[in-house]
Coordinates of C-alpha atoms and ligand atoms in Angstrom, one line a residue:
X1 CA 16.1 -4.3 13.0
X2 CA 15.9 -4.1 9.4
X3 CA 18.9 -3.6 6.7
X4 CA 20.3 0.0 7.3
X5 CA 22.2 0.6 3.9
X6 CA 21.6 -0.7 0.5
X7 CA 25.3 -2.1 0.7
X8 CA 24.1 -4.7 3.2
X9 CA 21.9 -6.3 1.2
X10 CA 23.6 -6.5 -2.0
X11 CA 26.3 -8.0 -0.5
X12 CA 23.9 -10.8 1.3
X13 CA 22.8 -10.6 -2.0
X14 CA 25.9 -11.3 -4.0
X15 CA 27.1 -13.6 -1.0
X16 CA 24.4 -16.2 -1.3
X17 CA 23.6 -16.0 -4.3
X18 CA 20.2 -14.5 -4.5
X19 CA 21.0 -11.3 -7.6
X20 CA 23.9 -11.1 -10.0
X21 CA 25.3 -8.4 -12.2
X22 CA 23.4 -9.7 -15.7
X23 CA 26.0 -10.3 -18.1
X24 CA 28.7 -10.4 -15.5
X25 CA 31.6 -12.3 -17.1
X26 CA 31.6 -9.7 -20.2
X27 CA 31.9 -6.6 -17.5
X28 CA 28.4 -6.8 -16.8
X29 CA 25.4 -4.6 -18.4
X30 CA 24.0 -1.9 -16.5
X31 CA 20.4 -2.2 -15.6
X32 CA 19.9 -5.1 -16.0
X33 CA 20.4 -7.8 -13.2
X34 CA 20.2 -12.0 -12.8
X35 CA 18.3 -13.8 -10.2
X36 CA 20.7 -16.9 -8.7
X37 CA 19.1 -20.3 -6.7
X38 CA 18.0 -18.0 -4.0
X39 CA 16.8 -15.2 -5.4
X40 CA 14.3 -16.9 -8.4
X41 CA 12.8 -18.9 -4.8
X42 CA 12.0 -15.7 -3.3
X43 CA 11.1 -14.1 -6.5
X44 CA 8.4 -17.0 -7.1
X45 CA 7.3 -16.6 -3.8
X46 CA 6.4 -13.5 -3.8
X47 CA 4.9 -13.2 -6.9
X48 CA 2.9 -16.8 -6.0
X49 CA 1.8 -14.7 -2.9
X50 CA 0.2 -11.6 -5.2
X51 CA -1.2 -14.1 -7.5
X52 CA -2.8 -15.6 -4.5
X53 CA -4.1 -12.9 -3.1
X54 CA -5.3 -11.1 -6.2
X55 CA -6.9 -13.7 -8.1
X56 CA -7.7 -16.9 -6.7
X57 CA -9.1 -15.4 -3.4
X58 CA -11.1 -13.2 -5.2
X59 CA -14.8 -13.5 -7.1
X60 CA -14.1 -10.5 -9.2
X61 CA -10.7 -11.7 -11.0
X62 CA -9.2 -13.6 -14.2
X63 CA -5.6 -13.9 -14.8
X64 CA -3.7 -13.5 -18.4
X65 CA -0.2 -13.9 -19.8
X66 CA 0.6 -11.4 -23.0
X67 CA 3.0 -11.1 -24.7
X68 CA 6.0 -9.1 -24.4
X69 CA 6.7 -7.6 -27.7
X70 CA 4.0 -5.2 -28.9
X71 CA 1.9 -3.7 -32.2
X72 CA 3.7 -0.3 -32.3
X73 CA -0.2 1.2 -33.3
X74 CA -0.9 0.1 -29.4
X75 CA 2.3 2.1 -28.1
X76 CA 1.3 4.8 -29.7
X77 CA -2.5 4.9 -29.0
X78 CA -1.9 4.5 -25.2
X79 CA 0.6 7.6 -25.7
X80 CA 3.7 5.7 -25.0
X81 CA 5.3 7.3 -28.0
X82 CA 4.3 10.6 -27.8
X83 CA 4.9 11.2 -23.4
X84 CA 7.2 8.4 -22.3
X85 CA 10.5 10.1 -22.1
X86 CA 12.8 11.2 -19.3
X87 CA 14.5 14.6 -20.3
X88 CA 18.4 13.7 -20.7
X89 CA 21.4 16.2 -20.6
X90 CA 24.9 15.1 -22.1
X91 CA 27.9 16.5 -20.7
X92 CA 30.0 17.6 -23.6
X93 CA 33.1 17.1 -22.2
X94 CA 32.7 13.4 -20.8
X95 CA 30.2 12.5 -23.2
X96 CA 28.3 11.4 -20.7
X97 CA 24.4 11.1 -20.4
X98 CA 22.3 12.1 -17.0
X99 CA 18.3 12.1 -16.7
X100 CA 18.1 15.4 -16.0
X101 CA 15.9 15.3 -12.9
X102 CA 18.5 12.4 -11.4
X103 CA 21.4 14.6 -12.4
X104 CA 20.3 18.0 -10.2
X105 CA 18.8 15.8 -7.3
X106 CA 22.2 14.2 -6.5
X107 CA 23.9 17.9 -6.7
X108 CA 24.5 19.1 -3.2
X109 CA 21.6 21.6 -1.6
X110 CA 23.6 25.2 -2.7
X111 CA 23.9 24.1 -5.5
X112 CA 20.3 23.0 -6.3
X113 CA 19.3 26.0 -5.1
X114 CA 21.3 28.1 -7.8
X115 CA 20.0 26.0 -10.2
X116 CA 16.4 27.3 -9.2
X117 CA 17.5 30.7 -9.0
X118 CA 19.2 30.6 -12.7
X119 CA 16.0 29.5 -14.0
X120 CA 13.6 31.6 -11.8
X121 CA 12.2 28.4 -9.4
X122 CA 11.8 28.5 -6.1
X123 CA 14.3 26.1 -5.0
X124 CA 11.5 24.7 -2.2
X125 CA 9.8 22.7 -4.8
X126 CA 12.4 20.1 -6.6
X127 CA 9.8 19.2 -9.5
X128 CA 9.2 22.7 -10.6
X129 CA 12.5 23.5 -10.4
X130 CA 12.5 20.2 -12.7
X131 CA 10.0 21.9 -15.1
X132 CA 11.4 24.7 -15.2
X133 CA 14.2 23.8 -16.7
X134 CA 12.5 21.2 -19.2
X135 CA 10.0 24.5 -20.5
X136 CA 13.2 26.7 -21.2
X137 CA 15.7 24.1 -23.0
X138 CA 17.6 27.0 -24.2
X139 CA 18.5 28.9 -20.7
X140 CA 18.4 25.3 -19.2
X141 CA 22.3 24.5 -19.8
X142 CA 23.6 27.7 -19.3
X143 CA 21.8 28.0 -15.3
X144 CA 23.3 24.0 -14.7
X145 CA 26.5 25.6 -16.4
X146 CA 26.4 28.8 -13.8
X147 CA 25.3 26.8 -10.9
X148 CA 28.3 24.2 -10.9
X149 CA 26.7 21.3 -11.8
X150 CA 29.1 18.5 -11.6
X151 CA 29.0 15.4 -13.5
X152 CA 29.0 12.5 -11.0
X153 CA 31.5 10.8 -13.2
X154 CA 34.2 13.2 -13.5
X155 CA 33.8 14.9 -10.2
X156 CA 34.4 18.5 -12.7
X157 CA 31.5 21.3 -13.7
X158 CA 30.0 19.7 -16.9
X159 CA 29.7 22.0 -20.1
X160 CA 25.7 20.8 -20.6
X161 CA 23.4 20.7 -23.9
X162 CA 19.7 21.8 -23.4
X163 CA 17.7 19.0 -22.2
X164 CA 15.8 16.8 -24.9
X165 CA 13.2 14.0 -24.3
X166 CA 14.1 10.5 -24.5
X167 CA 11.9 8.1 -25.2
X168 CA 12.5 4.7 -23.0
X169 CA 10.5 2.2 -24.5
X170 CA 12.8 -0.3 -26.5
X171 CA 12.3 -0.4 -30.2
X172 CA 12.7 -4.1 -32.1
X173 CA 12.2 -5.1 -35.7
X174 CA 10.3 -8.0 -36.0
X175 CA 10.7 -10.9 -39.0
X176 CA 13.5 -10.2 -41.6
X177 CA 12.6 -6.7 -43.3
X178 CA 13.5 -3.8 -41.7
X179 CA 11.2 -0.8 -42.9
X180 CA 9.0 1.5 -41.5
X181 CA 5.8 -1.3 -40.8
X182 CA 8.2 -3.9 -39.6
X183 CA 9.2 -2.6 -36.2
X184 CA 7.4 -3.3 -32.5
X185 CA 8.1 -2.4 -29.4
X186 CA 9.1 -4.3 -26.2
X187 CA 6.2 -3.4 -23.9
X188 CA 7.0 -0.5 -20.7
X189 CA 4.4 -1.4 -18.8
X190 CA 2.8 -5.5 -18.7
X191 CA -0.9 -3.1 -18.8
X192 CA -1.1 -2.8 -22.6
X193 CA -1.7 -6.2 -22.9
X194 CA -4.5 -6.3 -20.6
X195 CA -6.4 -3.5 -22.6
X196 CA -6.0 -4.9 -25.9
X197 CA -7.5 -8.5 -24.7
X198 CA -9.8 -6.8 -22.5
X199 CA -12.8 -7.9 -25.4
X200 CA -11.3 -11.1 -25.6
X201 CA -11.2 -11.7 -21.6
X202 CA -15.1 -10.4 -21.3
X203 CA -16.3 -12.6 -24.4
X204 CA -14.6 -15.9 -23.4
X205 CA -15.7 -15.2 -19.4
X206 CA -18.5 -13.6 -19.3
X207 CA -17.6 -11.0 -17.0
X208 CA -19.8 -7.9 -16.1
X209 CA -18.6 -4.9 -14.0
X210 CA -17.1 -4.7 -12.1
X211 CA -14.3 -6.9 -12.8
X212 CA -10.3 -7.0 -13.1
X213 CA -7.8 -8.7 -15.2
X214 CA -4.2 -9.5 -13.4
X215 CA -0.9 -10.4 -15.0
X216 CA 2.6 -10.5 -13.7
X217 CA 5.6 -10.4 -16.3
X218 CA 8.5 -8.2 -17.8
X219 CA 8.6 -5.3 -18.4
X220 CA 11.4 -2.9 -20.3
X221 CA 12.3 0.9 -19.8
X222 CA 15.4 2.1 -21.4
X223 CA 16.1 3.6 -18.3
X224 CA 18.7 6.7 -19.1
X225 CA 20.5 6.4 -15.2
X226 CA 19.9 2.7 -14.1
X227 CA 20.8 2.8 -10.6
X228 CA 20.4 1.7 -6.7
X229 CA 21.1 -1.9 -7.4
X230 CA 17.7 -3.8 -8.6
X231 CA 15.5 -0.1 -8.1
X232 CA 15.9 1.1 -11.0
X233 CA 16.6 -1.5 -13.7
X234 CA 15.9 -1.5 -17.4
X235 CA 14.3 -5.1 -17.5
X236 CA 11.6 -5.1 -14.3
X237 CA 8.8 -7.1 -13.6
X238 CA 5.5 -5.9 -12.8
X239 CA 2.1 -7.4 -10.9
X240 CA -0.3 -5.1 -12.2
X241 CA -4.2 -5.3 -12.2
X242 CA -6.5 -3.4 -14.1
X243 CA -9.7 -3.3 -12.5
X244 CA -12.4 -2.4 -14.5
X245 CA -15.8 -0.6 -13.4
X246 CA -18.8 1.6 -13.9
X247 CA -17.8 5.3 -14.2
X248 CA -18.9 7.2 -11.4
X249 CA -17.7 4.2 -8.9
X250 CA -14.3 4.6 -10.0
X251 CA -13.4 6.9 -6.7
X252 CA -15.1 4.2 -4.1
X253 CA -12.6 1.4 -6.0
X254 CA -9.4 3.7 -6.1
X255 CA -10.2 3.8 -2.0
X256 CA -10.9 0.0 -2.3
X257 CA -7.2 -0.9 -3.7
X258 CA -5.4 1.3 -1.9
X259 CA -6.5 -0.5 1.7
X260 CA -6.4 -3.7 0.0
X261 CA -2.9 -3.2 -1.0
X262 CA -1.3 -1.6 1.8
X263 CA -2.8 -5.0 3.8
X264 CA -0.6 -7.1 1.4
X265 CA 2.2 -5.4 2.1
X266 CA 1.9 -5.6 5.1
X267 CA 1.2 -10.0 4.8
X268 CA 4.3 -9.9 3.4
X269 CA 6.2 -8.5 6.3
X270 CA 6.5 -4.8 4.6
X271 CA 4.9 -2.6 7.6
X272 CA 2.5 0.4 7.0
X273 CA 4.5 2.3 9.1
X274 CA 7.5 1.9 6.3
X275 CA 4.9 3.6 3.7
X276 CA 4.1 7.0 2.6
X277 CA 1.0 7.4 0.8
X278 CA 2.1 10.1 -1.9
X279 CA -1.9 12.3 -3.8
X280 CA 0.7 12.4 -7.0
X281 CA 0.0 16.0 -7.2
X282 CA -2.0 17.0 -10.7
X283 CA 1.5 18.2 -12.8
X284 CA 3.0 15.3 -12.2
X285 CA 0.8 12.5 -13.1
X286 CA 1.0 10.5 -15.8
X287 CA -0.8 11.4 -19.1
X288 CA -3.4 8.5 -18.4
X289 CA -4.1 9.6 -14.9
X290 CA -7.2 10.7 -13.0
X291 CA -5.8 10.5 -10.1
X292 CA -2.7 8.4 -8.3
X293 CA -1.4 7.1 -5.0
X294 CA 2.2 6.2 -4.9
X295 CA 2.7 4.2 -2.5
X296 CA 6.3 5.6 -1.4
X297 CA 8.5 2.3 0.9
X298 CA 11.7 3.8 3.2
X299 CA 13.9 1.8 1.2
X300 CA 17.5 1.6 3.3
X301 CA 20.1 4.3 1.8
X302 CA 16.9 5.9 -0.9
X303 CA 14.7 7.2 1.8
X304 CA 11.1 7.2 0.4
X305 CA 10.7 6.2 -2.8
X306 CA 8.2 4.2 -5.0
X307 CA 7.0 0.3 -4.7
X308 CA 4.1 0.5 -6.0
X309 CA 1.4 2.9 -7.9
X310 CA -2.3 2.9 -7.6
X311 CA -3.5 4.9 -10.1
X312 CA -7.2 5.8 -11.6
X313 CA -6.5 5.9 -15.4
X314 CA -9.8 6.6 -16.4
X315 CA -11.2 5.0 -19.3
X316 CA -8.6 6.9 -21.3
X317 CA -6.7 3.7 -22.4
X318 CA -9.7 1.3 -23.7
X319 CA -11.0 5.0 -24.5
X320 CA -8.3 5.5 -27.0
X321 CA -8.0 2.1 -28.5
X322 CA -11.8 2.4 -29.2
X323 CA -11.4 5.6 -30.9
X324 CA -8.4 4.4 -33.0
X325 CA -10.0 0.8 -33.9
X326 CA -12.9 3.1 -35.9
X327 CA -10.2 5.5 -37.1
X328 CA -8.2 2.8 -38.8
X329 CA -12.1 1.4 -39.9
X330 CA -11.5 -1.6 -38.1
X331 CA -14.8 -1.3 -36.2
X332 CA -17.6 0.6 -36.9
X333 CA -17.2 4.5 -36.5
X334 CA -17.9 5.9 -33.1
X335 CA -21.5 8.1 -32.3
X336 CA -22.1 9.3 -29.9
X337 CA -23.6 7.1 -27.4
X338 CA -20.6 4.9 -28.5
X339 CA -23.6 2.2 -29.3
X340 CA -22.3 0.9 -32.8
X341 CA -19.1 0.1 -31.0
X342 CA -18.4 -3.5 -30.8
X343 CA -15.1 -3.2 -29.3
X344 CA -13.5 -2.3 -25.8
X345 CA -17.0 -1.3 -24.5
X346 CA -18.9 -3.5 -21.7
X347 CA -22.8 -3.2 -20.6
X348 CA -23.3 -0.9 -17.9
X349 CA -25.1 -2.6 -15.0
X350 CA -27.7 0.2 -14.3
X351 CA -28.7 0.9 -17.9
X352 CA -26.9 -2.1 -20.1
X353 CA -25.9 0.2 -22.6
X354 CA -22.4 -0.1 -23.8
X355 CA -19.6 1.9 -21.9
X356 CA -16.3 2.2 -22.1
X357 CA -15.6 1.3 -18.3
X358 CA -12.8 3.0 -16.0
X359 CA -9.9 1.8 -14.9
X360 CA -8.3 1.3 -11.2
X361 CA -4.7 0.1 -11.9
X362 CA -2.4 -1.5 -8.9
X363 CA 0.8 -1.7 -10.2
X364 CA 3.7 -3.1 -8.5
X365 CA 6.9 -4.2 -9.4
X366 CA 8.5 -7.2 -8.4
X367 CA 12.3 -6.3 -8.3
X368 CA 11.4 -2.9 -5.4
X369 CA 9.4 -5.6 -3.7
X370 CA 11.6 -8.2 -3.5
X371 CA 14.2 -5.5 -2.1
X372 CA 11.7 -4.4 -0.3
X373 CA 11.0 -7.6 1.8
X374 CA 14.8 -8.7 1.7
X375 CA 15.5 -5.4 3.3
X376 CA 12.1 -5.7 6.6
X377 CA 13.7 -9.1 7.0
X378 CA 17.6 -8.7 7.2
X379 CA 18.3 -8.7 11.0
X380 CA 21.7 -8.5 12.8
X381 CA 21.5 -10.0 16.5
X382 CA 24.3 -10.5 19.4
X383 CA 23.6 -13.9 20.8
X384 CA 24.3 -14.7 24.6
X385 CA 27.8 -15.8 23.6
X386 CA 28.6 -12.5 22.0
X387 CA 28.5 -13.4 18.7
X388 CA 27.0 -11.8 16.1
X389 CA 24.8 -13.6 13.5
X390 CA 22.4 -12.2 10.7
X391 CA 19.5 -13.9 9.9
X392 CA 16.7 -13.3 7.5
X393 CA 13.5 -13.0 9.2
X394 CA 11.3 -13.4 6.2
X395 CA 7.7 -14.6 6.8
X396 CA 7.9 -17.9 6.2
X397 CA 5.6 -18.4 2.8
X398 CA 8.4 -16.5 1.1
X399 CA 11.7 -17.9 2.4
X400 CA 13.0 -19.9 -0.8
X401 CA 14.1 -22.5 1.3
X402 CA 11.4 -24.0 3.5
X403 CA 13.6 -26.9 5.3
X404 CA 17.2 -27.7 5.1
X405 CA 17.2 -31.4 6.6
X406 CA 21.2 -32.0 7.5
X407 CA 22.9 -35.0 8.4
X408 CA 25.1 -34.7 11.1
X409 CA 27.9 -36.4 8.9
X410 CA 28.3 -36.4 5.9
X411 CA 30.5 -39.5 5.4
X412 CA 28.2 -42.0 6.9
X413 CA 25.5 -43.2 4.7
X414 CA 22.9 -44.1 7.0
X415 CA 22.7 -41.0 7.8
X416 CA 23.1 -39.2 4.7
X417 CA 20.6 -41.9 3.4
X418 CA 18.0 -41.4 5.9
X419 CA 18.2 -37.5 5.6
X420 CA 17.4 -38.0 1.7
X421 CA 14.2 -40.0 2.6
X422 CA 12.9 -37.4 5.3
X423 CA 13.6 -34.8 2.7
X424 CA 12.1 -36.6 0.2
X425 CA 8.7 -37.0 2.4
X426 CA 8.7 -33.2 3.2
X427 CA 9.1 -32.1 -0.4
X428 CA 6.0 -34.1 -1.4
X429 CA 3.8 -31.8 1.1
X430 CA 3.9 -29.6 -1.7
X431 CA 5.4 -26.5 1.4
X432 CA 7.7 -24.9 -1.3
X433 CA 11.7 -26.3 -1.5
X434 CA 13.2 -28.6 0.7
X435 CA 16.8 -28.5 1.0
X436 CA 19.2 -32.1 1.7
X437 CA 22.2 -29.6 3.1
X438 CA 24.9 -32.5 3.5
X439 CA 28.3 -29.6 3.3
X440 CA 28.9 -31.3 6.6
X441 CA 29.3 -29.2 9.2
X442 CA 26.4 -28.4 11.3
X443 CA 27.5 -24.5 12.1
X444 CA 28.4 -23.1 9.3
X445 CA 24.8 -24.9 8.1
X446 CA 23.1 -23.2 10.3
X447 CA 24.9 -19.9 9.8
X448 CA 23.4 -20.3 5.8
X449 CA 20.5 -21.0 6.5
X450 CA 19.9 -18.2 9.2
X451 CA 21.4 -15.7 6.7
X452 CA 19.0 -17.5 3.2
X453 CA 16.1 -17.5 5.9
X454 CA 15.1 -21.0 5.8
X455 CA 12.7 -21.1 8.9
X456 CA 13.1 -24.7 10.3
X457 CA 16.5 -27.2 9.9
X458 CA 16.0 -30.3 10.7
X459 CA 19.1 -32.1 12.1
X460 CA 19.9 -36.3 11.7
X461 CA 22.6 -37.6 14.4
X462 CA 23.4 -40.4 15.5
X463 CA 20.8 -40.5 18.3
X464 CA 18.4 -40.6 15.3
X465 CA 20.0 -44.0 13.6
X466 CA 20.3 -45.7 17.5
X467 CA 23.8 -45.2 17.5
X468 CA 24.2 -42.3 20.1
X469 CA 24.0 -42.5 23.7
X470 CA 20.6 -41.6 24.2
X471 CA 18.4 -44.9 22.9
X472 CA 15.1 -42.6 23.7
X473 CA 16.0 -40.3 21.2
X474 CA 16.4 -43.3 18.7
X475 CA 14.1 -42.2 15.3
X476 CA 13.8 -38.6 16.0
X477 CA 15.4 -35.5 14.3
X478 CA 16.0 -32.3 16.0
X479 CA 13.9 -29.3 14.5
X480 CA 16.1 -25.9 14.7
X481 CA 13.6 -23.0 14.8
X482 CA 15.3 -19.9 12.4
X483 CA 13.8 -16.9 15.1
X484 CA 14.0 -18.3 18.4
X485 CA 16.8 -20.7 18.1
X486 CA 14.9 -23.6 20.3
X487 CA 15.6 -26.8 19.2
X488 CA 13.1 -29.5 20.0
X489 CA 13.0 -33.0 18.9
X490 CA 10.7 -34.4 16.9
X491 CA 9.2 -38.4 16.4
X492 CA 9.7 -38.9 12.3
X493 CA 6.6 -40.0 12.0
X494 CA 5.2 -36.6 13.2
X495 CA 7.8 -34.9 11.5
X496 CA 5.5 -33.6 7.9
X497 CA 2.4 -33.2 10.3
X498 CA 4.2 -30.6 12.4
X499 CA 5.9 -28.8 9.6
X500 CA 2.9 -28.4 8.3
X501 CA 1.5 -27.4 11.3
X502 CA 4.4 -24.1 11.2
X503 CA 4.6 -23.7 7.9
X504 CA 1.1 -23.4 6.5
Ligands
GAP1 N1 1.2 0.5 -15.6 C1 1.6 1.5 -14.8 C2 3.0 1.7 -14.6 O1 3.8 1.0 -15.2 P1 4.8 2.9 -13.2 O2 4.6 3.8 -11.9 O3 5.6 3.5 -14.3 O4 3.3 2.6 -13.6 C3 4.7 0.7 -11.8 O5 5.4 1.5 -12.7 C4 5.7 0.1 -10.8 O6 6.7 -0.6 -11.6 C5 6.5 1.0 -10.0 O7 5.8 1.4 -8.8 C6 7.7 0.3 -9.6 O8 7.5 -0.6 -8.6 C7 8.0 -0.6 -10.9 N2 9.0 0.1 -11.8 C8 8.8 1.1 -12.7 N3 10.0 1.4 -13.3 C9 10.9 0.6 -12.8 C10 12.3 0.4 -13.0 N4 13.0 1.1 -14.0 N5 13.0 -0.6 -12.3 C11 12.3 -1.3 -11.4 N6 11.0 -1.2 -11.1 C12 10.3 -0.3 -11.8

């Protein structure tokens, strides 16, 4: 049974040290979030498992590592600068800030729908209510006014400006002079870097459509309501893959991504029947967008909401850079068979003229799938004895701990001693982390380790040293399976063989 509230999980969370409030001993800053021992394993893991999947078990695939800070001419090319805003009301009397489609979403349903009304909406359809309200700024605070709109902070009706844009990227100056050429920006989306090395990639590779380039890294959004824990954060991290082809196939690949990724998901123990396929419908897709599937996961506490977007963008973005490059006469100007270009263009495979290929983008980020997978494999269970006990049932090439070997005491050194040299042994297999857990008592060990979601603990007692009562059992270890609960015991000398055996 997977986590049924959000509030389970952030305290397992919190509890063993998997996410912390970033910033937390100042009073912490919202949005953006620190991942402890636990959560960087799981992070890796995950991440390690995309990377996998998406580039070395491919034919069609390189990998690249940008950087995060940007030109602002490619922020503004790819229409960052111009479109990437949230509208944002302020409440005059708290001086508070809302995202304006957050803000009316979290107001209850009479008063949403007098909202609509106020603004002539039909209340049945949330985003053109939305839109409504963002095409007539100037009736737009006196409806949330009349409607009893209440800010979530003060619990009273707000007295609320007209809603504005705001742009979320993050603006930084770069070097010591501050004027108008010295700024960049910190990249919202790790894609940007993709496109403007997309020449590079193709002239040190060799590549011919069709092709894709993946990269995982940060990415920042100057979110106006961070919220839901690690959902909606300001600093995220994103898998994304831009997967470049011929126009005119560009609908066959779209279909091509979307059953590759839901299969992944579901690898990774994130079932299909947990996700909604969302057609973005054509008002609400991004200004680069063709066409996209959102891929919408039934998060615990959010409902449906978005892990991941699988969008066509067209050859709008190596499009536009193309078009800028000759504005600014950095290549030669564009005609009209875009021949003389040098840059951003590819041979087609029918005709091997240049083209400016399209674009099928996968884009997922690493923070809603990490929440997503904690919350498939959080599991409470009564046990024959009545007790309760939670355990993490995540598959086992994510768990961040692999093994936890435990002597059975922890003040007797041959013991402690041997369990270091099995754990040594196992963590040169190269599985992932092996844990020496020597706190010293065997329950509350295993009670960790169910709830972290190591799969296999691997006891050392006394039988193991000779000095219990059963001389059979003399150099073996007891291996505790996490889902089961059978215990078995094992020779040492098979002991890596048949770890490897479960855990590969
Ligand atoms: N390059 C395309 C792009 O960035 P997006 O739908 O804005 O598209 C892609 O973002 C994914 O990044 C989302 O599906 C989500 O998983 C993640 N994401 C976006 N904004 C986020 C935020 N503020 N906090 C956490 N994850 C976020």
């Amino acid at each position: 049974m997977p986590a049924t509230s959000m509030e389970e999980l952030v305290s397992l969370c919190k509890r063993r040290g998997f996410i912390f409030q970033g910033s937390e001993i100042y009073g912490g800053l919202q949005g953006f979030y620190d991942y402890g021992p636990l959560g960087v394993e799981l992070k890796n893991n995950i991440k390690a498992a995309w990377w996998r999947s998406n580039v070395y078990e491919r034919d069609d695939m390189e990998g690249l590592d940008a950087s995060i800070i940007m030109h602002r001419q490619v922020l503004r090319h790819s229409g960052h600068e111009a479109t990437f805003s949230d509208p944002m009301v302020d409440n005059k009397k708290t001086n508070k800030r809302y995202r304006l489609d957050h803000l009316v979403k979290d107001q209850k349903a009479d008063v949403v729908a007098k909202v609509a009304e106020g603004i002539g909406a039909d209340a049945g359809n949330f985003p053109a209510v939305i839109a409504a309200l963002n095409a007539n700024p100037a009736q737009a605070s006196e409806a949330l006014r009349a409607a009893g709109v209440r800010d979530p902070f003060s619990g009273e009706v707000g007295e609320w400006t007209e809603p504005k844009p705001f742009n979320m990227m993050f603006k930084t100056t770069i070097g010591p002079v501050a004027d108008d050429d010295s700024y960049g920006y910190l990249r919202p989306e790790t894609a940007q870097g993709i496109f403007t090395n997309f020449k590079n990639v193709v002239d040190s590779t060799s590549r011919r459509l069709p092709f894709g380039i993946a990269q995982i890294g940060k990415a920042f959004r100057n979110e106006i309501t961070p919220r839901n824990f690690i959902f909606r954060v300001r600093e995220l991290e994103q898998m994304e893959i831009e997967f470049f082809c011929a126009p005119g196939t560009d609908e066959e690949w779209h279909q091509h991504w979307l059953d590759k990724r839901l299969a992944w998901w579901e690898a990774q123990g994130v079932p299909r029947s947990k996700i909604e396929i969302l057609d973005v419908p054509k008002e609400d897709l991004a200004h680069y967008s063709k066409r996209t599937y959102d891929l919408m996961y039934d998060y615990p506490t959010l409902g449906h909401e978005e892990i991941e977007g699988i969008a066509n963008r067209s050859d709008y973005d190596l499009g536009s850079h193309t078009k800028n490059q000759a504005d600014l006469g950095l290549v030669a100007k564009v005609d009209e068979n875009l021949d003389s270009i040098a840059k951003l263009t590819i041979p087609h495979p029918d005709t091997n003229k240049p083209v400016v290929p399209f674009v099928i983008e996968p884009s997922a980020g690493v923070d809603r799938a990490l929440l997503a997978v904690l919350s498939e494999a959080f599991t409470k269970e009564t046990l024959d004895n009545g007790n309760e006990r939670i355990v993490l049932k995540l598959k086992p090439h994510l768990a961040p701990i692999k093994v936890a070997v435990i002597p059975l005491a922890r003040n007797k050194p041959e013991l402690v001693d041997l369990a270091r040299r099995i754990k040594s042994e196992l963590q040169g297999l190269g599985l992932g982390r092996i844990l020496l857990e020597d706190s010293g008592n065997i329950g509350k060990a295993y009670r960790r380790h169910d709830e972290v979601g190591t799969p296999y603990c691997v006891t050392v007692d006394f039988d193991t040293v000779g000095k219990g009562e059963d001389a059979a059992l003399t150099d073996t270890v007891t291996v505790r399976d996490r889902d089961t609960l059978a215990q078995e015991r094992v020779k040492i000398a098979d002991l890596s063989a048949h770890l490897q055996g479960k855990l590969r």
